[in-house]
Amino acid sequence: MSGGTFVGMPAFPKAAHEALGNAQLRHNLAHATGTIRAKRLRLVDEVNANSSWEELRLAGAGVKESALVDLATHLERLEESLTANGATVHWARDAAEANAIVASIAKGHGVDEVVKVKSMVTQEINLNEALEAEGIAAWETDLAELIVQLGEDLPSHILVPAIHRNRSEIREIFLAKMAGAGRPAPEDLTDEPAVLAAAARAHLREKFLRAKVGISGANFAVADTGTLVVVESEGNGRMCLTLPEVLISVVGIEKVVPTWEGLDPLLRLLPRSSTGERMNPYTSTWSGITPGDGPQEVHVVLLDNGRTNALADEVGRQALRCIRCSACLNVCPVYERTGGHAYGSVYPGPIGAILNPLLKGPGADEQTDSLPYASSLCGACFEACPVRIDIPSVLVDLRAQVVDAHRGGVPKLEAVAFKASAVALSDARKLAFGERFTRLGLRVARRFGASKWTSSRDLPPAPPESFRAWWKRTDGGRR
Amino acid sequence: MRVALMVTCINDALYPDTGKAVVTLLRRLGVEVEFPAGQTCCAQPMVNTGYLDEAVPVVRNFVDTFAGYDAVVTPSGSCAGCARHQHSIVARRSGDAGLAAAVEETSPKVYELSEFLVDVLGVTDVGAYYPHTVTYHPTCHSLRMLGVGDRPRRLLESVRGLTLLELPAADQCCGFGGTFAVKNSDTSVAMGTDKVRHVQDTGAEVLVAGDNSCLTHIGGLMTRQQSGVRPVHLAEILAATEADPA
Amino acid sequence: MSARDDILRRVRAALDGVEPGYAVPAAPRIAPLDDVVGHFVERVEDYKAVVQRCSPADLADRVTAALPDGARVVVPAGLSVAVPGADEDAGFGAHELDGYDAVVTEARVGIAETGTIILDHGPGQGRRAISLVPDLHVCIVRADQVVPDVPDALPLLDPARAHTWISGPSATSDIELNRVEGVHGPRTLVVIVVEAAP
């Protein structure tokens, strides 16, 4: 992987084609996303019964937007408060700088292993691989991340990276791989979720208890108070944030929330949108060093890695409001059928289809350029987004940026066709002419049956006359 | 009230009967629509594929053609959505303040058929008769971009002889998505195949929707799979009467 | 140029011409609850936590009853109820804490709508580690600490302190997106709500 993208990943249509052929994957995804969609909807209804989900969304979007429009001020404020609280603040322009900072702190403490809280940003920068190159093992402690790490697999969902695995596949992975990483799975392991969770508890406990260095991301970073917030379920986060002597948190610069009170709408929106719960089991907040409690050496690495590119994009900027809940993945009909790997990045689904191109810039490569087209623009993502990111509009804008990035070169057949259409459709006299071509085109397509359309779908029969010909002939049906 | 029919390019070329149905239906309700001959396309195929420069002359033609009408009615949620929500993007791109002003004038006057019937004419019983079992697929742009809500259902529920059957997972996209259907044809077909299965599960004779583009996709799968279900546009059902069945 | 200055320069350049002031719409409040404590109890129970209500006079007995016979129990300094046989936290290391079966703490705030208990790790609550490593957490919440919803809780907290928000026993949704109780945190959560007699 490099820069959050899986190396050698083909463009979306080809990757999707392969994923669609995997019946087990499609079954696992349909089951999991169906479950979570129903839970989320029940909670939205519950909120609407004694409050207003839409007003909550507006407030959540507003808090994040207010941070973004004055981001430099809030970042300086965050640095100041964190420092006052005893934390050491580092800044990293890109993945390489961030990884070097983390590796150097870990090596400074002479450790050969670290324990990690689930974090999207450390996956984005490939921190585990970077640490491994320095001889430091990075143990993932979130259950789904553990499944992906042990299975030498790639994450396919923001919240549940192993969503593509069902319980019996997870059992196989635990039986085959746990022994190589520490405490083996019990021989009588069944595929009961509670039994699998207990095996993960036993396997990871020895790592938690001996860890000297913990690594996390942050869901929110409060500028005014210098507070980081981690939202989790299992308690692995609490373990990593509390037991080690040293804590290093890698935080994207878009995670800033101006004030402590600003956490309110976000903490109400996130768990309901994410796991479909009123509140997640555990949320930890800490403001630098807490004397006598938890890590007494605290580092925060503030990371850009393309975020300022996204910030400069007038339409796309709103993607930085994302709180990584993954509701858009769970409601997306494309994601439900292709799964996350087809997007070729740690950020899959609708948000990934805009975030990856925004972080890298249009025209970056064929795979990234294919992402804004990986959507039918059905709008389910916007409807579900707790911070009202208008993903369809950003997708359409990014498509224009992709087209624009390729203007001036040798035009693709598609570009030629759209240029010709623009001429034909800008004047009805030309269209009457063009329409005859439409009918010719339909005949050709039907005869050869080779197009992307006709491989699975019939075309309708061409009518004897167009509507406009009928209107003209009959005076709108009056004669 | 001067009302123009925006028939849409796909209906003009492939589904003239849908256009004729709108004319018949509105005439029955006392509205004589005009068909401005200068009309072509709403420009959505260009906008949604990323060809904004190419969309500019098409949007210009749209606003020139429909200037001066009190209402523009169209049998397509998708095309109405484009006119209402995307023409302004194209106008901004053009840098032409005159075009932007014209778009601002025209866009709010564009109505999808069910909106025009329920909101402008204030009717839900349009006097139709259609003795068939029907299931309704709410197309994504009518549902989420326009927010037509239950208007089409209310219209269908008032049709005499019609039995409306509930479509499971109705709000899931059928997978058409314009050029998505070709650029990502495998995913599009996978989505459409699930939609067809849900339609068949209802046992309905007819699948009704407010967009012939989506119906071309779902219908193309249904005929290929010999499902026996007929795709029919909402306008054609609402236009049908005992004296003049569809 | 340092990474810091470079990033801040890029941020400012990206926002050139953007108005910094942004009026954040107020977050909505929930409709008033008839029975805040009752609502809290229901919502905590939804997470499969064990919830008990008692009077101040019964508290010590309830705590003792919640602890299995022979359990090794750790308590924080400043706990307002005596727990016979329990060890007071003396800055135990992680491995030492792992030898304890249970912990008894108090809390700072309870949130009714979400069934959440917030610890600010002050007196009677102790360091974060002691309420994390043992497998059973008995948590005492006073009825007058329970507020209706999240926006009522935040102003009561001091952001300079570390906080742990607890909503039920540890759980995961990582296997087929179904909630399963019991991973790394305490697998059993007993909440004792103490109510003064009316």
mmCIF file of C-alpha atoms in Angstrom, chain A residues 12-13 16-17 20 26 37 333-334 336-338 373-380 383 396 399-400 403-404 407 412 414-415 418-419 421-422 424-428 431 435 438-439 442 452-458 460-463 465-468 470-471 476-478, chain B residues 5 7 11-16 19-20 23 27 32-35 37-41 45-54 57-58 61 86 93 140-141 144 172-173 175-177 179-191 194 216-217 220-221 223-224:
data_model
loop_
_atom_site.group_PDB
_atom_site.id
_atom_site.type_symbol
_atom_site.label_atom_id
_atom_site.label_comp_id
_atom_site.label_asym_id
_atom_site.label_seq_id
_atom_site.Cartn_x
_atom_site.Cartn_y
_atom_site.Cartn_z
ATOM 1 C CA PHE A 12 -13.112 0.438 -9.988
ATOM 2 C CA PRO A 13 -15.094 -1.289 -12.786
ATOM 3 C CA ALA A 16 -15.942 -4.494 -8.942
ATOM 4 C CA HIS A 17 -16.315 -7.149 -11.636
ATOM 5 C CA LEU A 20 -19.312 -9.281 -7.884
ATOM 6 C CA ARG A 26 -22.102 -10.524 -1.493
ATOM 7 C CA ARG A 37 -29.329 -0.051 8.214
ATOM 8 C CA PRO A 333 -26.202 0.032 -3.160
ATOM 9 C CA VAL A 334 -22.858 -0.026 -4.970
ATOM 10 C CA GLU A 336 -23.319 -3.397 -0.752
ATOM 11 C CA ARG A 337 -22.609 -5.322 -3.948
ATOM 12 C CA THR A 338 -18.907 -4.723 -4.561
ATOM 13 C CA TYR A 373 -17.832 7.325 -11.323
ATOM 14 C CA ALA A 374 -18.366 4.423 -8.894
ATOM 15 C CA SER A 375 -21.843 5.683 -7.999
ATOM 16 C CA SER A 376 -25.298 5.704 -9.528
ATOM 17 C CA LEU A 377 -25.851 9.086 -7.816
ATOM 18 C CA CYS A 378 -28.881 7.658 -6.026
ATOM 19 C CA GLY A 379 -28.381 10.017 -3.085
ATOM 20 C CA ALA A 380 -28.819 7.480 -0.263
ATOM 21 C CA GLU A 383 -29.586 11.198 3.192
ATOM 22 C CA VAL A 396 -20.468 15.215 -9.947
ATOM 23 C CA ARG A 399 -16.207 13.991 -12.443
ATOM 24 C CA ALA A 400 -15.917 17.411 -14.060
ATOM 25 C CA VAL A 403 -12.708 15.342 -17.413
ATOM 26 C CA ASP A 404 -10.996 18.722 -17.197
ATOM 27 C CA ARG A 407 -8.725 17.998 -21.703
ATOM 28 C CA LYS A 412 -11.244 9.590 -25.484
ATOM 29 C CA GLU A 414 -16.456 9.385 -24.779
ATOM 30 C CA ALA A 415 -15.202 12.976 -24.977
ATOM 31 C CA PHE A 418 -20.151 14.318 -25.651
ATOM 32 C CA LYS A 419 -18.738 17.120 -27.777
ATOM 33 C CA SER A 421 -23.909 15.676 -28.411
ATOM 34 C CA ALA A 422 -23.334 19.211 -27.188
ATOM 35 C CA ALA A 424 -26.569 18.293 -31.570
ATOM 36 C CA LEU A 425 -28.479 19.126 -28.385
ATOM 37 C CA SER A 426 -27.907 22.857 -28.432
ATOM 38 C CA ASP A 427 -30.327 23.276 -31.314
ATOM 39 C CA ALA A 428 -33.469 21.263 -31.984
ATOM 40 C CA LEU A 431 -31.490 17.080 -32.878
ATOM 41 C CA GLU A 435 -32.443 11.361 -33.591
ATOM 42 C CA THR A 438 -30.202 7.338 -32.287
ATOM 43 C CA ARG A 439 -32.427 4.884 -34.095
ATOM 44 C CA LEU A 442 -30.204 1.197 -31.478
ATOM 45 C CA LYS A 452 -21.862 -2.877 -22.204
ATOM 46 C CA TRP A 453 -25.597 -2.346 -22.203
ATOM 47 C CA THR A 454 -26.838 -5.295 -24.170
ATOM 48 C CA SER A 455 -24.759 -8.003 -22.528
ATOM 49 C CA SER A 456 -27.483 -8.372 -19.891
ATOM 50 C CA ARG A 457 -30.257 -5.997 -20.927
ATOM 51 C CA ASP A 458 -32.566 -5.798 -23.922
ATOM 52 C CA PRO A 460 -36.691 -1.232 -26.134
ATOM 53 C CA PRO A 461 -38.104 -1.411 -29.688
ATOM 54 C CA ALA A 462 -37.755 1.849 -31.613
ATOM 55 C CA PRO A 463 -41.161 3.551 -31.999
ATOM 56 C CA GLU A 465 -42.222 8.002 -34.971
ATOM 57 C CA SER A 466 -40.708 10.343 -32.409
ATOM 58 C CA PHE A 467 -42.877 12.422 -30.093
ATOM 59 C CA ARG A 468 -41.987 15.598 -31.948
ATOM 60 C CA TRP A 470 -46.265 12.929 -33.807
ATOM 61 C CA TRP A 471 -46.885 16.420 -32.375
ATOM 62 C CA GLY A 476 -50.491 17.739 -30.507
ATOM 63 C CA GLY A 477 -53.228 15.124 -31.011
ATOM 64 C CA ARG A 478 -55.815 17.749 -31.994
ATOM 65 C CA LEU B 5 -44.259 20.163 -21.864
ATOM 66 C CA VAL B 7 -40.945 15.726 -23.019
ATOM 67 C CA ASN B 11 -39.134 10.086 -24.350
ATOM 68 C CA ASP B 12 -38.971 12.036 -27.597
ATOM 69 C CA ALA B 13 -36.867 9.370 -29.290
ATOM 70 C CA LEU B 14 -37.929 6.139 -27.575
ATOM 71 C CA TYR B 15 -41.138 6.616 -25.598
ATOM 72 C CA PRO B 16 -43.452 8.979 -27.508
ATOM 73 C CA GLY B 19 -45.382 12.206 -23.969
ATOM 74 C CA LYS B 20 -48.765 11.609 -25.598
ATOM 75 C CA VAL B 23 -50.830 15.627 -23.224
ATOM 76 C CA ARG B 27 -56.019 18.044 -21.510
ATOM 77 C CA GLU B 32 -53.554 22.667 -22.789
ATOM 78 C CA VAL B 33 -49.795 22.169 -22.833
ATOM 79 C CA GLU B 34 -47.584 23.662 -25.484
ATOM 80 C CA PHE B 35 -44.674 21.773 -26.945
ATOM 81 C CA ALA B 37 -40.195 22.721 -30.671
ATOM 82 C CA GLY B 38 -36.800 24.160 -29.759
ATOM 83 C CA GLN B 39 -36.383 21.762 -26.803
ATOM 84 C CA THR B 40 -33.737 19.054 -26.807
ATOM 85 C CA CYS B 41 -32.318 17.707 -23.553
ATOM 86 C CA PRO B 45 -25.942 13.134 -19.298
ATOM 87 C CA MET B 46 -23.163 15.688 -19.757
ATOM 88 C CA VAL B 47 -23.318 17.127 -16.248
ATOM 89 C CA ASN B 48 -23.293 13.742 -14.542
ATOM 90 C CA THR B 49 -20.424 12.449 -16.651
ATOM 91 C CA GLY B 50 -18.319 15.527 -15.990
ATOM 92 C CA TYR B 51 -18.649 17.366 -19.304
ATOM 93 C CA LEU B 52 -19.656 20.755 -17.946
ATOM 94 C CA ASP B 53 -18.367 22.828 -20.873
ATOM 95 C CA GLU B 54 -20.388 20.637 -23.207
ATOM 96 C CA PRO B 57 -24.928 25.293 -24.820
ATOM 97 C CA VAL B 58 -27.537 22.649 -23.940
ATOM 98 C CA ASN B 61 -30.974 26.159 -25.290
ATOM 99 C CA GLN B 86 -27.811 21.264 -11.650
ATOM 100 C CA ARG B 93 -19.210 27.213 -14.924
ATOM 101 C CA CYS B 140 -33.904 7.971 -6.762
ATOM 102 C CA HIS B 141 -33.936 11.462 -8.216
ATOM 103 C CA ARG B 144 -34.200 12.207 -2.947
ATOM 104 C CA GLN B 172 -33.039 0.995 -3.276
ATOM 105 C CA CYS B 173 -31.589 2.283 -6.520
ATOM 106 C CA GLY B 175 -28.706 0.653 -10.820
ATOM 107 C CA PHE B 176 -29.394 2.747 -13.912
ATOM 108 C CA GLY B 177 -27.564 5.934 -12.967
ATOM 109 C CA THR B 179 -23.615 6.569 -17.837
ATOM 110 C CA PHE B 180 -23.066 4.495 -14.663
ATOM 111 C CA ALA B 181 -25.114 1.782 -16.411
ATOM 112 C CA VAL B 182 -22.367 1.519 -19.029
ATOM 113 C CA LYS B 183 -19.214 2.612 -17.183
ATOM 114 C CA ASN B 184 -19.958 0.230 -14.313
ATOM 115 C CA SER B 185 -22.235 -2.150 -16.146
ATOM 116 C CA ASP B 186 -21.498 -5.172 -13.931
ATOM 117 C CA THR B 187 -22.497 -3.350 -10.751
ATOM 118 C CA SER B 188 -25.441 -1.723 -12.511
ATOM 119 C CA VAL B 189 -26.732 -5.110 -13.655
ATOM 120 C CA ALA B 190 -26.224 -6.616 -10.181
ATOM 121 C CA MET B 191 -28.339 -3.830 -8.678
ATOM 122 C CA ASP B 194 -32.018 -7.498 -7.324
ATOM 123 C CA THR B 216 -35.426 1.092 -19.749
ATOM 124 C CA HIS B 217 -32.793 -0.489 -17.516
ATOM 125 C CA GLY B 220 -34.327 -4.454 -20.353
ATOM 126 C CA LEU B 221 -33.417 -6.893 -17.593
ATOM 127 C CA THR B 223 -37.468 -8.903 -20.887
ATOM 128 C CA ARG B 224 -34.059 -10.573 -21.045
#
